[in-house]
PDB file of C-alpha atoms in Angstrom:
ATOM      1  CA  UNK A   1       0.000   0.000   0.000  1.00 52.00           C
ATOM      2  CA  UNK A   2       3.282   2.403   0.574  1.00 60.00           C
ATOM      3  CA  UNK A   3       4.364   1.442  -2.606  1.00 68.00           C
ATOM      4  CA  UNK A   4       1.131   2.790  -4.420  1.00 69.00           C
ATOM      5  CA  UNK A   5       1.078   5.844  -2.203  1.00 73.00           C
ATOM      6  CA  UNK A   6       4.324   6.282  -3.886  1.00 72.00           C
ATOM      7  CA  UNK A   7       3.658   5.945  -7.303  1.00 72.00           C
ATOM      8  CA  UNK A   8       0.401   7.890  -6.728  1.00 72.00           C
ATOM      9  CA  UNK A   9       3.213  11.257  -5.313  1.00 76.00           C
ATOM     10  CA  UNK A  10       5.676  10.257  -8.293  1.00 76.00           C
ATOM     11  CA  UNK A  11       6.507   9.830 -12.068  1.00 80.00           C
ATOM     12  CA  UNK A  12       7.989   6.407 -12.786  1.00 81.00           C
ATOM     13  CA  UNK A  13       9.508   5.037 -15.482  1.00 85.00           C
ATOM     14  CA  UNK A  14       9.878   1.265 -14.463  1.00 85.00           C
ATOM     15  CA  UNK A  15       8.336  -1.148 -11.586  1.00 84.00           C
ATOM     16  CA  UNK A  16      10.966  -3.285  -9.906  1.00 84.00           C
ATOM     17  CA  UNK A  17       9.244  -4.784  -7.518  1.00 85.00           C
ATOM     18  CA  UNK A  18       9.957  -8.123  -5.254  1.00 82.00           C
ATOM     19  CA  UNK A  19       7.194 -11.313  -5.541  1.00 82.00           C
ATOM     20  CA  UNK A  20       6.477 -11.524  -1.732  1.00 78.00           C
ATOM     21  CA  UNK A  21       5.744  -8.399  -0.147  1.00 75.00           C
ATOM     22  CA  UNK A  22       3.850  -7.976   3.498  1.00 70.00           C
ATOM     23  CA  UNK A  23       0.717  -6.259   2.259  1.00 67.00           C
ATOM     24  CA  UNK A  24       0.396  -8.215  -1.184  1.00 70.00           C
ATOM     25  CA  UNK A  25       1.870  -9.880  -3.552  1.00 74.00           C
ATOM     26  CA  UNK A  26       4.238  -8.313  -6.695  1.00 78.00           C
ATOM     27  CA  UNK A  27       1.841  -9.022  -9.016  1.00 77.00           C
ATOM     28  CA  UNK A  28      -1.336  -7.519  -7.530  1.00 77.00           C
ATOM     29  CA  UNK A  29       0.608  -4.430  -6.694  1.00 80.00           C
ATOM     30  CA  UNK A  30       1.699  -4.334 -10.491  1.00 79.00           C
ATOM     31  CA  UNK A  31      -2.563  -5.049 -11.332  1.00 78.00           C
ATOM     32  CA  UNK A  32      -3.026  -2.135  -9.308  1.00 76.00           C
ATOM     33  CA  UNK A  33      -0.138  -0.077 -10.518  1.00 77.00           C
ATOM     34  CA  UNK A  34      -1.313  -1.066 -14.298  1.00 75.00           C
ATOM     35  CA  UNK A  35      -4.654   0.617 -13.666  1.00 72.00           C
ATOM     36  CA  UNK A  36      -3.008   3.703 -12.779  1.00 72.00           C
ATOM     37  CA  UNK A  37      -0.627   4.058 -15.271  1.00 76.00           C
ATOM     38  CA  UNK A  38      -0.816   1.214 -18.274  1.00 75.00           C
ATOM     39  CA  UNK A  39       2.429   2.659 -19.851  1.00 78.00           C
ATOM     40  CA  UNK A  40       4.962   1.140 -16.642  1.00 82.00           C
ATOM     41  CA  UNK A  41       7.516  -0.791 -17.315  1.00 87.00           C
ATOM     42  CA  UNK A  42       7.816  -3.671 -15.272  1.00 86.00           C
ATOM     43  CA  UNK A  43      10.228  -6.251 -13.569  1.00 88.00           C
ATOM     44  CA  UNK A  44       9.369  -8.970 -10.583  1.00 86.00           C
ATOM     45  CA  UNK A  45      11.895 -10.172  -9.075  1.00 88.00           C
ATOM     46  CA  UNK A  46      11.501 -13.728  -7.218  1.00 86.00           C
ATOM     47  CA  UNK A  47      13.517 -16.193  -4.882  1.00 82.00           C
ATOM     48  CA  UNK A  48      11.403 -18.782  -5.064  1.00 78.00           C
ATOM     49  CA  UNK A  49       9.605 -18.580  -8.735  1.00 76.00           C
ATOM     50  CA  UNK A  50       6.686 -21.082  -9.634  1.00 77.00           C
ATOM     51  CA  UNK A  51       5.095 -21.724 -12.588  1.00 79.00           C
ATOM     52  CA  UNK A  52       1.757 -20.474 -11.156  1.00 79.00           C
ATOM     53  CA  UNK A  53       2.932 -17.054 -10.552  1.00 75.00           C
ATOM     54  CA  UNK A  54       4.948 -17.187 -13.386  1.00 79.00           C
ATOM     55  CA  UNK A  55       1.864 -17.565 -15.265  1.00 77.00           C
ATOM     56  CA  UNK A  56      -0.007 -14.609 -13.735  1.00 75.00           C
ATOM     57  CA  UNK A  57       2.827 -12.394 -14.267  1.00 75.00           C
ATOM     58  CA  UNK A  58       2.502 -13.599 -18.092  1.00 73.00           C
ATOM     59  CA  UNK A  59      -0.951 -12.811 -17.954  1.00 70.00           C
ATOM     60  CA  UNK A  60      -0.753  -9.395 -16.434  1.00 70.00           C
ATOM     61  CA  UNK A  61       2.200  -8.566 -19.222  1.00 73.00           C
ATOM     62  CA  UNK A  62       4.880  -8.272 -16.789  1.00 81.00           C
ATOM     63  CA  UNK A  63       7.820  -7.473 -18.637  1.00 83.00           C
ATOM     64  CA  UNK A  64      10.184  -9.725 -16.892  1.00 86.00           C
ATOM     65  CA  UNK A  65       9.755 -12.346 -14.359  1.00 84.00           C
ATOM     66  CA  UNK A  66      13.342 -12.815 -12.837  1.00 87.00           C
ATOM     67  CA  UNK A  67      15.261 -14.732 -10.124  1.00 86.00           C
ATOM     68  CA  UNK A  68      16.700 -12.509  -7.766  1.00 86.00           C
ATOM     69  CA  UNK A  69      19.833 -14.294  -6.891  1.00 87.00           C
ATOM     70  CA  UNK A  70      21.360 -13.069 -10.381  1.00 87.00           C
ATOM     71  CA  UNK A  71      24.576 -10.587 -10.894  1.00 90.00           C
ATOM     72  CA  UNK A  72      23.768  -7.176 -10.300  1.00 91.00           C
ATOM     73  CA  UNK A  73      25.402  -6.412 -13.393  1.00 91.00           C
ATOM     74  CA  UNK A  74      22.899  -8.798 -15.618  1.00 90.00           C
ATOM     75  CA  UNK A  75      20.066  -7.370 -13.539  1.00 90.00           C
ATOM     76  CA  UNK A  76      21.280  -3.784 -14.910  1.00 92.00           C
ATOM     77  CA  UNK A  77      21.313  -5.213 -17.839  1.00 90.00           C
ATOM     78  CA  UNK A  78      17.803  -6.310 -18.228  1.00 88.00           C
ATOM     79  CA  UNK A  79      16.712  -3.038 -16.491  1.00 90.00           C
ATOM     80  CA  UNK A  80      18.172  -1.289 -19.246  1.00 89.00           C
ATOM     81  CA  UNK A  81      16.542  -3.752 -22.203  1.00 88.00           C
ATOM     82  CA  UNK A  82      13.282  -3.240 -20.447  1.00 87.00           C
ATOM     83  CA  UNK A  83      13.410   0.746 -20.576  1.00 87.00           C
ATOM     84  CA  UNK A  84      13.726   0.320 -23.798  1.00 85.00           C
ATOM     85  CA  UNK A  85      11.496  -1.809 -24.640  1.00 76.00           C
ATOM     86  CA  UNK A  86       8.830  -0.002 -26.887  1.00 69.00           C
ATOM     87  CA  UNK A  87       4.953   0.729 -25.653  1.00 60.00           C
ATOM     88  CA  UNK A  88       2.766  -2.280 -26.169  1.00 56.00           C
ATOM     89  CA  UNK A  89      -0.821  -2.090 -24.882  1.00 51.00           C
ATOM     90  CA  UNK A  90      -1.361  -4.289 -22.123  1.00 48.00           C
ATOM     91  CA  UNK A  91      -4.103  -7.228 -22.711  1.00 47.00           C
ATOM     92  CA  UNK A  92      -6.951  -6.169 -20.271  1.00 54.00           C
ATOM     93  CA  UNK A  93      -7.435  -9.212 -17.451  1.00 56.00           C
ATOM     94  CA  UNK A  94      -9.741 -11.753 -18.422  1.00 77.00           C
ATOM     95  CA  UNK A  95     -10.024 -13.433 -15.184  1.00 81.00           C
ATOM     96  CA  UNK A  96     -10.604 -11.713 -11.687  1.00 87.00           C
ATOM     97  CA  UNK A  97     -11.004 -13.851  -8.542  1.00 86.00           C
ATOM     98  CA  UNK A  98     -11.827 -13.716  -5.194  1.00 89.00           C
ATOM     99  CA  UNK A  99      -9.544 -16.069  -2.823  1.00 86.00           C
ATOM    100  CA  UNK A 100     -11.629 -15.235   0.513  1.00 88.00           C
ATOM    101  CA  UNK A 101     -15.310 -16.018  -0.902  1.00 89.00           C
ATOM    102  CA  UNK A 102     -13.781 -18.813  -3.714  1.00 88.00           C
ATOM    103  CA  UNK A 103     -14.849 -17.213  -6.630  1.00 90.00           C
ATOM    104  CA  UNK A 104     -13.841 -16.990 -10.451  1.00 89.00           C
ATOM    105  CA  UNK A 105     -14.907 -14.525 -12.704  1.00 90.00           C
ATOM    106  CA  UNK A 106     -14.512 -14.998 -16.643  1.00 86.00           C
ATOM    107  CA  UNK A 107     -14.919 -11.675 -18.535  1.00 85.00           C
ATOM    108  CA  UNK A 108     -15.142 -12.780 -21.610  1.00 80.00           C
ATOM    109  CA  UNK A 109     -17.800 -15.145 -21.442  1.00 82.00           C
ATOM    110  CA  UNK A 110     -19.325 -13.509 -18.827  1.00 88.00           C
ATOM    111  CA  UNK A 111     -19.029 -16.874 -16.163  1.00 89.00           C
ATOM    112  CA  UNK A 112     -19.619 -16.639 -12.228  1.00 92.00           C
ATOM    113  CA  UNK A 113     -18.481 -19.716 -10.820  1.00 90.00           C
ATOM    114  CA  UNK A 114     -18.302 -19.855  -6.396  1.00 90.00           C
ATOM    115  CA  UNK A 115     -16.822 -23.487  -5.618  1.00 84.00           C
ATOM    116  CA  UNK A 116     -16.703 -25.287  -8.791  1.00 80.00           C
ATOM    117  CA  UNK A 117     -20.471 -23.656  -9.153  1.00 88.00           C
ATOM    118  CA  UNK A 118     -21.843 -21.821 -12.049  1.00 90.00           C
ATOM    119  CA  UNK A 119     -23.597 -19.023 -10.888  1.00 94.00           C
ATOM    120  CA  UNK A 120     -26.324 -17.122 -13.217  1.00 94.00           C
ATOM    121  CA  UNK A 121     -26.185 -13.176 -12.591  1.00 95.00           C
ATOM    122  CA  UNK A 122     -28.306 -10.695 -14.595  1.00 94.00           C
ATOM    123  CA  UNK A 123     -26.324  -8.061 -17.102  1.00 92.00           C
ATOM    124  CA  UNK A 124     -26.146  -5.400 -14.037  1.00 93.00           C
ATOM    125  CA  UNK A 125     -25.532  -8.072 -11.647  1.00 95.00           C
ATOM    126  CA  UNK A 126     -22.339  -9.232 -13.479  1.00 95.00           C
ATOM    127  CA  UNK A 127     -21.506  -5.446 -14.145  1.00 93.00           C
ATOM    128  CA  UNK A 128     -21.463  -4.453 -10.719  1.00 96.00           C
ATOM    129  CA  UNK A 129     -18.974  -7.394  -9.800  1.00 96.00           C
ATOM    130  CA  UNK A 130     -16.792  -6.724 -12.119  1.00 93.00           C
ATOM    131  CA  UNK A 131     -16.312  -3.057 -11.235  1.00 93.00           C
ATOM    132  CA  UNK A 132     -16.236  -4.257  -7.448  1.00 95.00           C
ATOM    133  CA  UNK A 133     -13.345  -6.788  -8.128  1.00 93.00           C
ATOM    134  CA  UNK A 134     -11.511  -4.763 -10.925  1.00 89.00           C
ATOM    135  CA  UNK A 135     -11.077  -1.768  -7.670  1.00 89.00           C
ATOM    136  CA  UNK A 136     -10.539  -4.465  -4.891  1.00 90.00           C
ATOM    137  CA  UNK A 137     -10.078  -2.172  -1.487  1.00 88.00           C
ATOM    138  CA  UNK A 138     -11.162   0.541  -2.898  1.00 90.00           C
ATOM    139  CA  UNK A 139     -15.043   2.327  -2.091  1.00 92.00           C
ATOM    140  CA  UNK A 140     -16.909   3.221  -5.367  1.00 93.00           C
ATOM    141  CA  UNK A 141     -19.981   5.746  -4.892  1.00 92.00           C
ATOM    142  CA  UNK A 142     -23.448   4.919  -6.041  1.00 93.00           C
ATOM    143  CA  UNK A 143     -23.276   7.281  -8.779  1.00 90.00           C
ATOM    144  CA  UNK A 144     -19.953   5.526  -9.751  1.00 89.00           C
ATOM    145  CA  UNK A 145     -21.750   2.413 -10.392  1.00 92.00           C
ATOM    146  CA  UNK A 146     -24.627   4.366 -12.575  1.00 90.00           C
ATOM    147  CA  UNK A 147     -21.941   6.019 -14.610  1.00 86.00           C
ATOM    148  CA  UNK A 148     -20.611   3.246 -15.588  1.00 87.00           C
ATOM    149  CA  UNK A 149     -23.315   0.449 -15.584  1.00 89.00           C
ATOM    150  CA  UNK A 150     -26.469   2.061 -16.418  1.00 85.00           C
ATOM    151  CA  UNK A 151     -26.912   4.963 -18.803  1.00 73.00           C
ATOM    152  CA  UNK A 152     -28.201   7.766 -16.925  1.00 60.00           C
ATOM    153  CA  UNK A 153     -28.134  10.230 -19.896  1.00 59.00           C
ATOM    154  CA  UNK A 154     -31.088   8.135 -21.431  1.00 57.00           C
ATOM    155  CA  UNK A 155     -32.646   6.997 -18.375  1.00 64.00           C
ATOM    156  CA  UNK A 156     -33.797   8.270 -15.173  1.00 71.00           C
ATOM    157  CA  UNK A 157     -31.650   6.563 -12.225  1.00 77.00           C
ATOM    158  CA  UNK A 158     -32.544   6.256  -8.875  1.00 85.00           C
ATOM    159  CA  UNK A 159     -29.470   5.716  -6.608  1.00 86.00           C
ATOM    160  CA  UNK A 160     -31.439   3.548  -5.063  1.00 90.00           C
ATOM    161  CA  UNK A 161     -31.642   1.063  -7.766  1.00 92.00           C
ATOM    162  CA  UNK A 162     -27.548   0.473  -6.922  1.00 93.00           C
ATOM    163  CA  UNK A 163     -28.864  -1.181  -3.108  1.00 95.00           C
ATOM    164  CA  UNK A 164     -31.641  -3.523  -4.757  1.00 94.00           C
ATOM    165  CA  UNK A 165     -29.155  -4.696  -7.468  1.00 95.00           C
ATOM    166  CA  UNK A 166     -26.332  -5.458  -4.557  1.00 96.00           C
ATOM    167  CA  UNK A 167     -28.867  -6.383  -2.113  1.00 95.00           C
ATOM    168  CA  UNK A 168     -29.724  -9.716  -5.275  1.00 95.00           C
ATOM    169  CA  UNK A 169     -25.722 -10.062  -6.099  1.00 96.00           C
ATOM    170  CA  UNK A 170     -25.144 -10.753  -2.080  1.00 95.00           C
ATOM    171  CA  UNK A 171     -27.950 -12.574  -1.845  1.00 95.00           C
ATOM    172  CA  UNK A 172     -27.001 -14.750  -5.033  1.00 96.00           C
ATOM    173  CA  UNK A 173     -23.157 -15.060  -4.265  1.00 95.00           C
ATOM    174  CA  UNK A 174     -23.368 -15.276  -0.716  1.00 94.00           C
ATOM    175  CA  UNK A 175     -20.227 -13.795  -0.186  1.00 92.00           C
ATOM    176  CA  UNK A 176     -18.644 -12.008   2.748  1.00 91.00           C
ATOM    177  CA  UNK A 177     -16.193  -9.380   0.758  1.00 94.00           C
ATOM    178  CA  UNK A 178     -18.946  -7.040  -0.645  1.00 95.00           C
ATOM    179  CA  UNK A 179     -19.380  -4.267   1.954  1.00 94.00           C
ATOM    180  CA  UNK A 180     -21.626  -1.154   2.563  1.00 94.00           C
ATOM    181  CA  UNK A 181     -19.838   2.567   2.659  1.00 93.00           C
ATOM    182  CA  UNK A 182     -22.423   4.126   4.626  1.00 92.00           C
ATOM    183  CA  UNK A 183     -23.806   7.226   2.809  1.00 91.00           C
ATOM    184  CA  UNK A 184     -21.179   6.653  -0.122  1.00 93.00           C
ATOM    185  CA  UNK A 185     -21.697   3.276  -1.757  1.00 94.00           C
ATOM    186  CA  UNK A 186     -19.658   0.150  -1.878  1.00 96.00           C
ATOM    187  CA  UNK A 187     -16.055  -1.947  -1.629  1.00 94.00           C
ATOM    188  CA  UNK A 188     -15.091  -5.000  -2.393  1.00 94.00           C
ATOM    189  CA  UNK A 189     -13.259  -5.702   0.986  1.00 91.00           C
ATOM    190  CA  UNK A 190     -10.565  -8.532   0.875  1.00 82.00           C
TER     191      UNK A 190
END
């Protein structure tokens, strides 16, 4: 959380960041870090790499996955290659997940599945999960959720509307992480 307090103050050119952190993981701070600034160039650095995390650094578009008990000088090295490595638009996550309440969600083909379950959400329902897992921690405001889900310049939206739609998506998920920001909105707490 430092760390993106930091790049929030700061321009950065490139991410070097270790796998295991205390807060979270490298890669979720680079997901966050992504969303802030897509351009970052990246590097994780790991001493004990696995082909799962490999594989989510892959699918995040990390720009190198590395051990860390390399030369200094070959780590400059690959710093250097990776500056200048040329702009390439990051693939947007397909997949977002929820450890804590065992859930998978497939954005392209619009799946909900809670342990090994498929779950059937309405349009809005689905919407409003996605937004809550894509800003994981962070509240979003009612009127955040009707900017982006419904269409408020062609229909008349109650805020209202945001509380019955949640109220179904709890009640349908049964999950633990979705929380209330009295007077505000929502979070996805986890």
């Amino acid at each position: 959380i430092f760390g993106i307090e930091k790049f929030l103050e700061n321009e950065y050119d490139l991410i070097l960041s270790d796998l295991q952190m205390e807060a979270m993981n490298g890669v979720r701070f680079i997901s966050y870090v992504r969303k802030i600034d897509p351009k970052i160039k990246t590097i994780i650095l790991t001493g004990e790499p696995t082909a799962e995390t490999e594989m989510e650094s892959i699918t995040l578009s990390v720009d190198k996955y590395l051990r860390k008990d390399m030369r200094l000088d070959v780590l400059l090295k690959y710093i250097e290659v990776v500056l200048e490595l040329p702009f390439k638009k990051h693939e947007k996550i397909t997949i977002l997940e929820s450890p804590v309440d065992k859930l998978v969600v497939n954005i392209e083909k619009l799946q909900v599945i809670k342990n090994g379950e498929m779950i059937k959400l309405t349009n809005k329902e689905f919407r409003l999960l996605q937004e809550l897992l894509e800003n994981k921690g962070y509240p979003l405001s009612r009127e955040h959720f009707i900017e982006k889900i419904w269409e408020p310049q062609h229909e008349v939206v109650d805020l209202r509307v945001v509380d019955s739609h949640m109220k179904s998506l709890r009640k349908k998920l049964r999950v633990i992480s979705i929380t209330a920001v009295r007077g505000y909105g929502y979070k996805w707490n986890e």
